[in-house]
Amino acid sequence: MAFDPQQEDYERMVLRFYQSMSADEAKSASRRFASFGERFAHRRDTLPQTDTDRAFHLVSEAAILIDYRLPFAAESAASSLIQKAQKELSEALTLDPGSTDASRMMEAAELSSYEGYFRYLADNEQKALDEADRARARLVRDGAPEEEQQLAQHLAYAPYLRWLAAEAGRALVCGHYRFCLEVAGRALALDPQDEAGVLDTAAYAYAKLEDDEGFAALKRRMAEAGRAESAWTRMAALSLAFSAHDLDRSRDILREILASYPEAGDILVAQHELPDGVYARLAVEPGSEDELILAVSEGAILLQEGRDSAERGTLSTWVSQEVPRLVAEGTRPRHIGAKARKGGLR
């Protein structure tokens, strides 16, 4: 579950295109949509759109630059990417001063401290919700087909859900674990399918609190929603088992991770940290190598707790030592001795 900025840009334009049709034109919608994809890709300006739509397109372009290109760009190219993204976000706010995505992303770049950004998100959450309510009033048409109403509702509240996801993530990093769970609860009340991925963030909060009962309830909720175990829930389970000094259970969870994800051995040993997504958590395929890379990166808050003599967290050290042994015993016969891949979400 994740937000894809390009997909959402497309969905916004689809909704605007459909809502711009007259009643007679809507009867032949399939014929009129025949050329939509080509126009969207190559002649976007020929499609109906408002300044709000144009602003979101700029936000989606900035998101690709910041979240998907910047972390893997050469140092010489980083400055130009940042400047271009900031220009696009500034233009987006000129077109749509109410763009909570653009304002939130600009603040993320300008506020240097984790706590400062967390406070900004917490203090302005109600404004983000108010803007979502206004967007709903603009986008949802009474009497419209159910599919249109569902899409309009989704697009109206997606920026607010991203706000809550960012707020929960910052609360976690800043040590406000109970507050993180409260924010996650508000997001889930609005979106039980959890497109924002706050259940995964909450899993780490329960692990930090060493709350086995809360974590078990979270896993039941995920199962009821039809969601499979994620790399985040597995990492949280590992942390809880290790904190309880249950090394047998900890090893079993490591075996599960090694058996479930490509290149898991290298990822667990390297434990590379990536910059957090600014638009949203990066969109990755469930069960993929990239999912585990992200979960391990965000899991630094668990892995690095309790520094040892080597300046690594106790769980971090244990995992890096245990994984090669498990691979050697045949849990996953991969080239753990090879140089760890330094990341690159493909």
XYZ file of C-alpha atoms in Angstrom:
346
model
C 0.000 0.000 0.000
C 1.537 3.293 -1.077
C 0.793 6.534 -2.887
C 2.097 6.798 -6.443
C 2.297 10.500 -7.446
C 2.140 9.819 -11.179
C -0.842 7.487 -10.837
C -2.683 10.055 -8.732
C -1.911 12.783 -11.253
C -3.466 10.562 -13.933
C -6.538 9.828 -11.803
C -7.104 13.525 -11.141
C -7.049 14.268 -14.834
C -9.403 11.352 -15.574
C -11.881 12.699 -13.028
C -11.656 16.221 -14.434
C -12.060 14.920 -17.995
C -15.186 12.954 -17.090
C -16.720 15.766 -15.047
C -16.180 18.228 -17.905
C -18.484 16.241 -20.210
C -22.057 17.213 -20.823
C -24.765 14.631 -20.186
C -24.891 13.758 -23.887
C -21.108 13.467 -24.119
C -21.000 11.198 -21.091
C -23.161 8.672 -22.938
C -20.278 8.113 -25.356
C -17.579 8.295 -22.699
C -15.673 5.218 -23.893
C -15.248 6.736 -27.355
C -14.150 10.063 -25.925
C -11.668 8.351 -23.614
C -10.020 6.571 -26.537
C -7.524 9.395 -27.046
C -7.167 10.362 -23.381
C -3.992 8.391 -22.667
C -2.135 9.860 -25.653
C -3.258 13.374 -24.794
C -2.293 12.949 -21.127
C 1.186 11.756 -22.065
C 1.958 14.126 -24.926
C -0.629 16.920 -25.112
C -1.613 17.495 -21.522
C -2.531 21.140 -22.110
C -5.347 20.049 -24.451
C -7.163 18.344 -21.562
C -9.565 20.202 -19.252
C -7.888 21.149 -15.977
C -7.959 23.747 -13.230
C -5.112 25.493 -11.436
C -5.501 22.895 -8.682
C -4.891 20.126 -11.221
C -1.883 21.959 -12.639
C -0.529 22.445 -9.114
C -0.801 18.744 -8.337
C 1.042 17.893 -11.545
C 3.915 20.072 -10.326
C 3.782 18.339 -6.928
C 3.989 14.934 -8.623
C 6.974 16.078 -10.684
C 8.702 17.372 -7.543
C 7.956 14.093 -5.754
C 9.700 12.085 -8.471
C 12.739 14.361 -8.257
C 13.012 14.373 -4.452
C 11.943 10.857 -3.526
C 12.943 8.728 -6.522
C 15.879 10.478 -8.169
C 17.687 12.515 -5.517
C 18.626 9.625 -3.173
C 20.500 7.886 -5.986
C 21.838 10.901 -7.907
C 25.504 11.775 -8.218
C 26.606 14.470 -5.777
C 27.220 16.861 -8.677
C 23.589 16.571 -9.802
C 21.936 16.829 -6.376
C 21.883 20.621 -6.134
C 20.154 21.113 -9.503
C 17.532 18.468 -8.650
C 16.764 20.171 -5.340
C 16.490 23.603 -6.963
C 14.182 22.276 -9.681
C 11.949 20.526 -7.145
C 11.739 23.638 -4.954
C 10.798 25.739 -7.981
C 8.025 23.307 -8.903
C 6.654 23.306 -5.349
C 6.759 27.099 -5.196
C 4.865 27.316 -8.508
C 2.361 24.768 -7.215
C 1.627 26.958 -4.189
C 1.190 29.977 -6.446
C -1.409 28.077 -8.472
C -3.039 26.453 -5.446
C -2.219 28.101 -2.093
C -4.253 25.380 -0.380
C -2.054 22.537 -1.624
C -1.207 20.685 1.574
C 1.169 18.395 -0.302
C 3.219 21.319 -1.617
C 3.281 23.209 1.700
C 4.205 20.067 3.642
C 7.001 19.159 1.232
C 8.395 22.702 1.327
C 8.423 22.647 5.138
C 10.162 19.255 5.124
C 12.979 20.814 3.112
C 13.227 23.994 5.193
C 12.937 22.603 8.737
C 16.264 21.069 9.706
C 15.193 19.310 12.917
C 13.013 16.218 13.206
C 11.183 17.714 16.174
C 10.553 20.988 14.344
C 8.957 19.192 11.396
C 6.924 16.993 13.733
C 5.594 20.058 15.555
C 4.694 21.718 12.245
C 2.713 18.637 11.167
C 0.961 18.248 14.529
C 0.111 21.951 14.831
C -1.316 22.205 11.295
C -3.118 18.864 11.018
C -6.559 20.473 11.377
C -5.790 22.890 8.529
C -4.902 19.920 6.321
C -8.212 18.254 7.212
C -10.150 21.461 6.519
C -8.523 21.684 3.096
C -9.473 18.046 2.402
C -13.084 18.817 3.317
C -13.074 21.763 0.906
C -11.604 19.559 -1.814
C -14.359 17.021 -1.233
C -16.993 19.731 -1.643
C -15.431 20.677 -4.980
C -14.897 17.182 -6.357
C -17.801 15.026 -5.172
C -20.974 15.576 -7.193
C -24.327 14.577 -5.738
C -26.039 12.001 -7.899
C -22.854 11.081 -9.754
C -22.088 7.395 -10.482
C -20.694 5.525 -7.486
C -17.288 4.939 -9.122
C -16.891 8.656 -9.741
C -17.860 9.517 -6.171
C -15.392 6.991 -4.751
C -12.558 8.335 -6.903
C -13.411 11.939 -6.019
C -13.525 11.103 -2.302
C -10.169 9.337 -2.539
C -8.496 12.232 -4.354
C -9.918 14.790 -1.918
C -8.530 13.066 1.186
C -5.299 11.554 -0.164
C -3.219 14.670 0.712
C -4.585 14.594 4.269
C -3.761 10.888 4.594
C -0.215 11.644 3.438
C -0.072 14.379 6.068
C -1.119 11.915 8.774
C 1.370 9.315 7.546
C 4.190 11.877 7.690
C 3.027 13.012 11.139
C 2.957 9.431 12.452
C 6.399 8.769 10.988
C 7.911 11.866 12.577
C 6.236 11.120 15.896
C 7.878 7.687 15.815
C 11.345 9.055 15.075
C 10.981 11.712 17.777
C 10.004 9.154 20.400
C 6.304 10.108 20.659
C 5.164 6.508 20.311
C 1.678 6.847 21.812
C 1.028 9.931 19.728
C 2.186 8.005 16.655
C -0.476 5.373 17.380
C -3.147 8.055 17.865
C -2.346 9.594 14.484
C -2.333 6.179 12.840
C -5.773 5.554 14.336
C -7.133 8.742 12.749
C -5.753 7.718 9.369
C -7.258 4.228 9.628
C -10.653 5.597 10.639
C -10.697 7.539 7.384
C -9.069 4.842 5.241
C -9.438 1.311 6.683
C -7.578 -0.103 3.654
C -4.514 1.879 4.811
C -3.157 3.222 1.550
C -0.850 5.437 3.608
C 0.815 2.447 5.280
C 0.328 3.731 8.827
C -0.130 0.184 10.119
C 3.507 -0.482 9.256
C 4.579 2.664 11.094
C 2.416 1.654 14.050
C 4.107 -1.765 14.117
C 7.410 -0.045 14.900
C 5.740 2.084 17.595
C 4.447 -1.069 19.293
C 7.921 -2.584 19.041
C 9.481 0.482 20.692
C 6.870 0.297 23.451
C 7.505 -3.466 23.776
C 3.726 -3.848 23.596
C 3.108 -7.430 22.472
C -0.656 -7.197 22.949
C -0.945 -4.029 20.882
C 1.186 -5.565 18.154
C -0.933 -8.725 18.115
C -4.088 -6.593 17.754
C -2.462 -4.712 14.883
C -1.668 -7.980 13.098
C -5.277 -9.128 13.547
C -6.493 -5.868 12.035
C -4.198 -6.342 9.053
C -5.487 -9.883 8.552
C -9.103 -8.678 8.704
C -8.289 -6.091 6.028
C -6.819 -8.833 3.836
C -3.251 -7.569 4.189
C -0.401 -10.050 4.309
C 2.557 -9.755 6.653
C 4.897 -6.998 5.544
C 8.613 -6.485 5.986
C 7.718 -3.895 8.646
C 5.640 -6.298 10.719
C 8.364 -8.929 10.478
C 11.025 -6.459 11.597
C 8.784 -5.335 14.475
C 8.215 -8.959 15.495
C 11.984 -9.513 15.407
C 12.556 -6.520 17.678
C 9.892 -7.658 20.147
C 11.318 -11.184 20.318
C 14.860 -9.892 20.765
C 13.779 -7.440 23.477
C 12.193 -10.378 25.307
C 15.529 -12.261 25.034
C 13.797 -14.984 22.998
C 16.672 -15.734 20.642
C 15.096 -18.901 19.264
C 12.041 -16.932 18.152
C 14.292 -14.167 16.844
C 16.168 -16.669 14.684
C 12.914 -18.135 13.399
C 11.786 -14.660 12.304
C 15.125 -14.065 10.580
C 14.665 -17.375 8.745
C 11.205 -16.237 7.619
C 12.622 -12.961 6.294
C 15.488 -14.725 4.513
C 13.042 -17.116 2.885
C 10.564 -14.398 1.890
C 12.623 -11.636 0.254
C 15.183 -11.617 -2.572
C 18.703 -10.642 -1.456
C 17.483 -10.553 2.142
C 20.843 -11.665 3.544
C 22.763 -8.802 1.982
C 20.089 -6.284 2.992
C 19.989 -7.429 6.619
C 23.767 -7.354 6.949
C 24.284 -4.003 5.188
C 21.363 -2.209 6.916
C 21.618 0.828 4.644
C 19.590 3.875 5.615
C 17.748 5.799 2.892
C 16.225 9.273 3.139
C 12.548 9.176 4.070
C 10.109 9.842 1.251
C 8.987 13.475 1.379
C 5.818 13.094 -0.707
C 5.047 9.713 0.868
C 6.702 6.386 1.629
C 8.090 5.109 -1.660
C 5.765 2.910 -3.685
C 7.307 -0.574 -3.827
C 6.035 -4.019 -4.746
C 4.860 -6.044 -1.713
C 7.204 -8.939 -1.019
C 9.975 -7.408 -3.088
C 13.614 -6.735 -2.321
C 12.802 -3.018 -2.292
C 10.127 -3.475 0.370
C 12.696 -5.054 2.687
C 15.254 -2.327 1.914
C 12.725 0.313 2.986
C 11.614 -1.555 6.097
C 15.202 -2.112 7.231
C 16.052 1.527 6.554
C 13.082 2.756 8.612
C 13.857 -0.010 11.098
C 17.084 1.733 12.106
C 15.040 3.055 15.030
C 14.842 -0.571 16.242
C 18.192 -1.854 15.037
C 20.273 0.976 16.468
C 18.820 1.012 19.973
C 21.387 0.403 22.726
C 24.817 1.178 21.259
C 27.526 -1.432 21.742
C 31.317 -1.120 21.704
C 31.301 -1.064 17.907
C 28.880 1.904 17.915
C 26.048 -0.219 16.519
C 22.784 -1.080 18.184
C 22.624 -4.405 19.965
C 19.966 -5.788 17.618
C 21.869 -4.443 14.614
C 25.036 -6.255 15.671
C 23.207 -9.478 16.472
C 21.413 -9.510 13.093
C 24.613 -8.812 11.136
C 26.351 -11.694 12.932
C 23.442 -14.149 12.903
C 22.352 -13.837 9.276
C 25.565 -15.286 7.768
C 25.280 -18.252 10.146
C 21.684 -18.907 9.110
C 22.571 -18.635 5.442
C 25.500 -21.008 5.932
C 23.219 -23.591 7.538
C 21.056 -23.549 4.436
C 18.201 -21.237 5.382
C 18.796 -19.334 2.187
C 21.824 -20.414 0.114
C 22.726 -17.029 -1.279
C 26.038 -15.238 -1.725
C 26.096 -13.556 1.656
C 29.840 -13.073 1.341
C 29.376 -10.873 -1.706
C 29.611 -7.140 -1.397
C 26.329 -5.824 -0.031
C 24.293 -3.950 -2.596
C 24.242 -0.272 -1.677
C 20.636 0.217 -2.516
C 18.720 1.646 -5.377
C 14.985 1.122 -5.435
C 14.333 0.082 -8.962
